[in-house]
Coordinates of C-alpha atoms and ligand atoms in Angstrom, one line a residue:
M213 CA 121.2 85.2 77.6
Q214 CA 124.6 84.4 79.1
T215 CA 124.9 81.6 81.6
R216 CA 126.7 81.3 84.9
T217 CA 127.6 78.2 86.9
L218 CA 126.5 78.0 90.5
G219 CA 129.5 76.9 92.5
S220 CA 131.9 74.2 91.4
T221 CA 129.2 71.5 91.3
G222 CA 126.1 73.5 90.7
P223 CA 124.1 73.8 87.5
A224 CA 124.6 76.3 84.7
V225 CA 121.8 78.8 84.8
S226 CA 120.9 82.0 83.0
A227 CA 122.9 85.0 84.2
L228 CA 119.6 86.6 85.4
G229 CA 117.0 84.6 87.3
L230 CA 113.3 85.3 87.9
G231 CA 112.0 85.4 91.5
A232 CA 108.3 84.6 91.7
M233 CA 107.5 85.8 95.3
G234 CA 105.8 89.0 94.2
M235 CA 103.4 86.8 92.1
S236 CA 101.8 85.6 95.3
G237 CA 101.0 88.8 97.0
A238 CA 104.3 89.8 98.8
Y239 CA 104.0 93.3 97.2
G240 CA 100.2 93.4 97.2
A241 CA 97.8 91.9 94.8
A242 CA 99.2 90.2 91.7
D243 CA 97.4 89.2 88.5
R244 CA 97.5 85.5 87.8
E245 CA 97.3 85.8 84.0
E246 CA 100.0 88.5 84.0
S247 CA 102.2 86.4 86.3
T248 CA 101.9 83.4 84.0
A249 CA 102.7 85.6 81.0
T250 CA 105.7 87.0 82.8
V251 CA 107.1 83.5 83.5
H252 CA 106.6 82.6 79.8
A253 CA 108.3 85.8 78.7
A254 CA 111.2 85.1 81.0
L255 CA 111.6 81.6 79.5
E256 CA 111.4 82.9 76.0
A257 CA 114.1 85.4 76.8
G258 CA 116.4 82.6 77.9
V259 CA 115.9 82.8 81.7
T260 CA 116.4 79.3 83.1
L261 CA 116.5 80.0 86.8
I262 CA 113.2 80.4 88.7
D263 CA 113.1 81.0 92.4
T264 CA 110.2 80.2 94.7
A265 CA 109.4 78.9 98.3
D266 CA 106.8 76.6 99.7
F267 CA 105.7 79.4 102.2
Y268 CA 105.0 82.0 99.5
A269 CA 101.3 82.3 100.2
M270 CA 101.3 78.8 101.5
G271 CA 101.9 76.9 98.3
H272 CA 100.2 79.4 96.0
N273 CA 103.4 80.3 94.3
E274 CA 104.4 76.7 93.6
L275 CA 100.9 75.9 92.2
L276 CA 101.1 79.0 90.0
L277 CA 104.5 78.0 88.7
A278 CA 103.3 74.4 88.0
E279 CA 100.6 75.9 85.9
A280 CA 102.8 78.3 84.1
L281 CA 105.5 75.6 83.4
R282 CA 103.1 72.9 82.4
G283 CA 104.1 71.2 79.1
R284 CA 107.6 72.7 79.1
D285 CA 110.6 70.5 78.8
R286 CA 111.6 69.9 82.5
D287 CA 115.3 70.2 81.5
S288 CA 114.9 73.6 80.0
Y289 CA 114.6 75.4 83.4
R290 CA 115.9 75.1 87.0
L291 CA 113.7 75.4 90.0
S292 CA 115.2 76.9 93.2
V293 CA 112.9 76.2 96.2
K294 CA 113.2 77.4 99.8
F295 CA 111.6 75.6 102.7
G296 CA 111.5 75.7 106.5
M297 CA 109.6 78.9 107.3
L298 CA 106.4 78.2 109.2
R299 CA 103.2 80.1 108.5
G300 CA 99.8 80.4 110.2
P301 CA 96.4 80.8 108.6
G302 CA 96.7 84.6 108.8
P303 CA 99.7 86.8 107.8
E304 CA 101.9 85.6 110.6
F305 CA 105.2 83.8 110.5
G306 CA 105.8 81.1 113.1
G307 CA 109.5 80.6 113.1
H308 CA 111.4 77.8 111.4
D309 CA 111.4 74.0 111.2
S310 CA 114.4 72.4 109.5
R311 CA 114.5 69.1 111.3
P312 CA 115.3 66.2 108.9
E313 CA 111.8 64.8 109.1
A314 CA 110.4 68.3 108.4
V315 CA 112.7 68.7 105.4
K316 CA 111.3 65.5 103.8
N317 CA 107.8 66.5 104.6
F318 CA 108.2 69.9 103.0
L319 CA 109.8 68.4 100.0
A320 CA 107.0 65.9 99.5
Y321 CA 104.4 68.7 99.4
S322 CA 106.5 70.9 97.1
L323 CA 107.1 68.1 94.6
T324 CA 103.4 67.5 94.5
R325 CA 102.4 71.1 94.2
L326 CA 105.1 71.8 91.5
G327 CA 104.1 68.6 89.6
T328 CA 107.7 67.5 89.2
D329 CA 109.8 64.6 90.3
H330 CA 112.8 66.7 91.3
I331 CA 113.8 70.1 92.6
D332 CA 117.0 71.5 91.1
I333 CA 118.2 73.6 94.1
Y334 CA 116.7 73.0 97.5
R335 CA 117.5 75.3 100.4
P336 CA 116.5 76.1 104.0
A337 CA 115.2 79.7 103.9
R338 CA 116.9 80.5 107.2
L339 CA 119.0 78.7 109.7
D340 CA 116.7 76.9 112.3
P341 CA 118.4 77.8 115.6
A342 CA 117.1 74.6 117.1
V343 CA 118.7 72.3 114.5
P344 CA 122.4 71.9 113.6
I345 CA 122.9 72.8 110.0
E346 CA 124.6 69.4 109.4
E347 CA 121.3 67.6 110.2
T348 CA 119.3 69.8 107.9
V349 CA 121.6 69.5 105.0
G350 CA 122.1 65.8 105.8
A351 CA 118.4 65.3 105.0
V352 CA 118.8 67.3 101.8
K353 CA 121.8 65.1 100.9
E354 CA 119.6 62.0 101.5
M355 CA 117.0 63.5 99.1
I356 CA 119.7 64.2 96.6
D357 CA 121.0 60.6 96.8
A358 CA 117.4 59.4 96.3
G359 CA 117.0 61.6 93.2
Y360 CA 114.4 64.1 94.5
V361 CA 116.8 67.0 94.7
R362 CA 119.7 67.9 92.4
H363 CA 121.7 70.5 94.4
L364 CA 122.0 71.9 97.9
G365 CA 121.6 75.7 98.4
L366 CA 121.6 78.0 101.4
S367 CA 119.9 81.3 102.2
E368 CA 120.9 84.1 104.5
V369 CA 123.6 82.3 106.5
D370 CA 127.1 83.3 107.6
A371 CA 130.4 82.0 106.3
A372 CA 130.8 79.5 109.2
T373 CA 127.4 77.9 108.5
I374 CA 128.3 77.6 104.8
R375 CA 131.5 75.8 105.7
R376 CA 129.7 73.4 108.1
A377 CA 127.0 72.7 105.5
H378 CA 129.7 72.2 102.8
S379 CA 131.4 69.6 104.9
V380 CA 128.3 67.4 104.6
H381 CA 127.5 68.2 100.9
P382 CA 128.8 70.7 98.4
V383 CA 126.8 74.0 98.5
A384 CA 125.8 75.1 95.0
D385 CA 124.9 78.7 96.0
L386 CA 124.1 81.0 98.8
Q387 CA 121.0 83.1 98.2
I388 CA 121.3 86.5 100.0
E389 CA 120.0 90.0 99.7
Y390 CA 122.5 92.1 97.8
S391 CA 121.9 95.4 96.1
L392 CA 123.6 98.8 95.8
L393 CA 122.1 99.5 99.2
R394 CA 124.0 96.7 100.8
A395 CA 127.2 94.8 100.1
V396 CA 128.2 91.3 101.1
E397 CA 131.6 89.7 100.9
A398 CA 130.7 86.2 99.5
E399 CA 130.9 84.2 96.4
I400 CA 128.6 81.9 94.5
L401 CA 125.5 83.9 95.1
T402 CA 122.1 84.1 93.8
A403 CA 121.3 87.7 94.8
Y404 CA 117.8 88.7 95.7
G405 CA 116.4 92.1 96.4
V406 CA 118.7 93.6 93.8
L407 CA 116.2 96.4 93.4
S408 CA 115.8 96.6 97.1
R409 CA 112.2 95.5 96.7
G410 CA 111.6 98.2 94.2
L411 CA 113.0 101.0 96.3
I412 CA 115.9 101.6 93.9
S413 CA 114.0 100.7 90.7
G414 CA 113.2 104.3 89.8
H415 CA 109.5 103.4 90.2
W416 CA 109.1 104.3 93.8
S417 CA 108.3 107.7 95.3
A418 CA 107.9 109.0 98.9
D419 CA 104.2 109.5 98.4
H420 CA 103.7 106.0 97.1
T421 CA 102.2 104.0 100.0
A422 CA 102.3 100.2 100.2
G423 CA 98.8 98.8 99.7
P424 CA 97.1 96.0 101.6
G425 CA 99.3 92.9 101.9
D426 CA 102.4 94.7 100.7
S427 CA 105.3 93.7 102.9
R428 CA 107.0 97.0 102.2
A429 CA 104.6 98.6 104.6
F430 CA 106.7 97.1 107.4
S431 CA 110.1 97.6 105.8
P432 CA 112.4 100.1 107.7
R433 CA 113.9 101.2 104.4
F434 CA 110.5 102.3 103.2
S435 CA 109.4 104.0 106.4
S436 CA 108.8 107.7 106.6
G437 CA 112.0 109.5 107.3
N438 CA 114.2 106.8 105.8
V439 CA 112.5 106.5 102.4
E440 CA 113.1 110.2 101.6
H441 CA 116.8 109.7 102.4
N442 CA 117.0 106.5 100.3
L443 CA 115.2 108.1 97.4
A444 CA 117.8 110.9 97.3
L445 CA 120.4 108.1 96.7
V446 CA 118.2 106.9 93.8
E447 CA 118.1 110.4 92.4
A448 CA 121.9 110.4 92.3
L449 CA 121.8 107.0 90.6
H450 CA 119.3 108.4 88.1
R451 CA 121.8 111.0 86.9
V452 CA 124.4 108.2 86.3
A453 CA 121.7 106.1 84.5
E454 CA 120.8 109.1 82.3
A455 CA 124.4 109.6 81.3
K456 CA 124.7 105.9 80.5
G457 CA 121.5 105.9 78.5
C458 CA 119.7 103.3 80.7
T459 CA 117.2 103.2 83.5
V460 CA 117.9 103.2 87.2
A461 CA 116.6 99.6 87.5
Q462 CA 119.0 98.4 84.7
L463 CA 121.9 100.1 86.4
A464 CA 121.1 98.6 89.8
V465 CA 120.8 95.0 88.3
A466 CA 123.9 95.4 86.1
W467 CA 125.9 96.6 89.2
V468 CA 125.1 93.4 91.1
A469 CA 125.9 91.3 88.0
A470 CA 129.2 93.1 87.6
Q471 CA 130.4 92.2 91.2
G472 CA 131.5 88.7 90.1
K473 CA 131.1 86.1 87.4
D474 CA 129.6 83.8 90.1
I475 CA 126.8 86.1 91.1
V476 CA 123.3 85.6 89.6
P477 CA 120.9 88.4 90.2
L478 CA 117.2 87.4 90.7
V479 CA 114.7 90.0 89.7
G480 CA 111.3 90.0 91.3
A481 CA 109.3 91.1 88.2
R482 CA 105.7 90.2 88.3
T483 CA 104.7 91.8 85.1
R484 CA 106.1 91.6 81.5
E485 CA 106.7 95.3 81.5
R486 CA 109.1 95.1 84.5
L487 CA 110.8 92.0 83.2
A488 CA 111.3 93.7 79.8
E489 CA 113.0 96.6 81.6
A490 CA 115.3 94.3 83.7
L491 CA 116.5 92.0 80.9
P492 CA 118.7 94.5 79.0
A493 CA 120.6 95.1 82.2
M494 CA 122.6 91.9 81.3
E495 CA 123.8 93.5 78.1
L496 CA 125.0 96.7 79.9
N497 CA 128.7 97.0 79.9
L498 CA 129.8 98.8 83.0
T499 CA 133.3 100.3 82.8
E500 CA 135.5 100.9 85.8
D501 CA 134.5 104.6 85.5
D502 CA 130.8 103.7 85.5
L503 CA 131.2 101.5 88.5
A504 CA 133.1 104.3 90.3
E505 CA 130.3 106.8 89.4
I506 CA 127.6 104.3 90.7
E507 CA 129.4 103.7 93.9
K508 CA 129.9 107.5 94.4
A509 CA 126.1 107.9 94.0
V510 CA 125.4 105.2 96.5
P511 CA 128.4 104.7 98.7
P512 CA 128.5 101.6 101.0
G513 CA 126.5 102.2 104.1
A514 CA 124.6 105.1 102.6
A515 CA 121.2 103.5 102.9
R516 CA 119.0 104.3 105.9
G517 CA 117.0 101.6 107.7
D518 CA 117.4 97.9 108.2
R519 CA 116.4 95.6 105.3
Y520 CA 113.9 93.7 107.4
P521 CA 111.7 94.6 110.4
S522 CA 113.5 94.0 113.7
A523 CA 111.6 90.8 114.5
F524 CA 113.2 89.2 111.3
M525 CA 116.7 90.6 111.7
S526 CA 117.8 88.0 114.2
S527 CA 117.2 85.1 111.8
L528 CA 119.8 86.6 109.3
G529 CA 123.3 85.2 109.3
V530 CA 124.6 88.5 107.9
G531 CA 123.4 91.9 109.1
N532 CA 121.8 94.9 107.4
Ligands
LIG855 N1 116.2 84.0 100.2 C1 115.4 84.9 100.7 O1 115.3 85.1 101.9 C2 114.5 85.7 99.8 C3 113.9 86.8 100.3 C4 113.1 87.6 99.4 C5 113.0 87.3 98.1 N2 113.7 86.2 97.6 C6 113.6 85.8 96.2 O2 114.2 86.8 95.4 C7 113.3 87.2 94.4 C8 113.5 88.7 94.1 O3 113.4 89.4 95.3 P1 112.5 90.7 95.5 O4 111.3 90.5 94.7 O5 112.4 91.0 96.9 O6 113.4 91.8 95.0 P2 113.5 93.0 93.9 O7 113.7 92.4 92.5 O8 114.6 93.9 94.4 O9 112.2 93.8 93.9 C9 111.1 93.5 93.3 C10 110.2 94.7 93.3 O10 110.7 95.7 92.4 C11 109.8 96.2 91.5 N3 110.4 96.6 90.2 C12 110.4 97.8 89.7 N4 111.1 97.8 88.5 C13 111.4 96.5 88.3 C14 112.1 95.9 87.2 N5 112.5 96.6 86.1 N6 112.3 94.6 87.2 C15 111.8 93.9 88.3 N7 111.2 94.4 89.3 C16 111.0 95.8 89.3 C17 108.8 95.0 91.4 O11 107.7 95.1 90.7 P3 106.4 96.0 90.9 O12 106.8 97.4 90.4 O13 105.5 95.3 90.1 O14 106.0 96.0 92.4 C18 108.8 94.4 92.8 O15 107.9 95.2 93.6 C19 111.9 86.9 95.0 O16 110.9 86.8 94.0 C20 112.2 85.6 95.7 O17 112.1 84.5 94.8 C21 114.5 85.4 98.5

């Protein structure tokens, strides 16, 4: 596994990261044993970046990772943790809280749940409109100075916010959704949703319905009318993949990785089978011709439907 360095001050991490969100029900039920085995398989394959959030099933995801990582050398992997999104006892989201005192409170709970004395990259999941970013990252800087956090990250913010945060403390990376269905002009990314939540993985079909608890049931890109259009793009991608001798998912991951040496795709695999499919993407050598073919199959702006339901779109620093 190759490595990539996050920002000028960030850590070196594997060129492909593992996102653990799906292991806590974001895409419907997940199997705990299989999730653990997937984390182990990722580590064995050389993946050193694992992404989570305290609000993924209210701490469930952190506890799962603590169990899966127990006994491993703490320096052999990097934990990226998001905070600040408020939940309720049901499925609801309750906005954001990124006040300095909330940052320290979230961190204390995360460290305890993860069973670790530090988090490698700590980031507000979204910009809290009520709190200047300088105050939020100022609290993260304090926690870095105290040794509880190693690096500052951001998620789904615009360039002006990155610059303001950076003036307080160097930003290691921006985590943002980035796939063939959507392009961003930014550097030092960890890119999530590289398979557009499975839509462009080659494993989704128009008659596939999202089961109970699966967030894709509310995703405009998966809604009836849009999904058929988007799957036609996947069909075009499939023809390119076939010619290249790889799968659609591999092509989609490799395309993101090819957009810059400072981009680290995160894949949301929750089973060993999906992980095993994603890993060879990092060995795929995409030529200029391949990239042109891929972009012809899925031109910029070709996707139909926003990437989040309308209630969530306003919290994004960059649009759809
Ligand atoms: N910063 C943020 O706001 C934010 C938001 C969302 C996620 N994230 C992070 O980014 C990570 C990845 O995002 P994501 O899960 O939304 O995106 P993703 O990787 O685009 O999608 C994951 C979905 O694709 C399916 N899939 C199909 N083939 C696959 C393959 N070969 N490899 C991996 N998955 C395959 C997955 O498995 P199944 O087929 O099993 O369903 C899952 O449903 C998350 O786990 C989370 O840590 C960050």
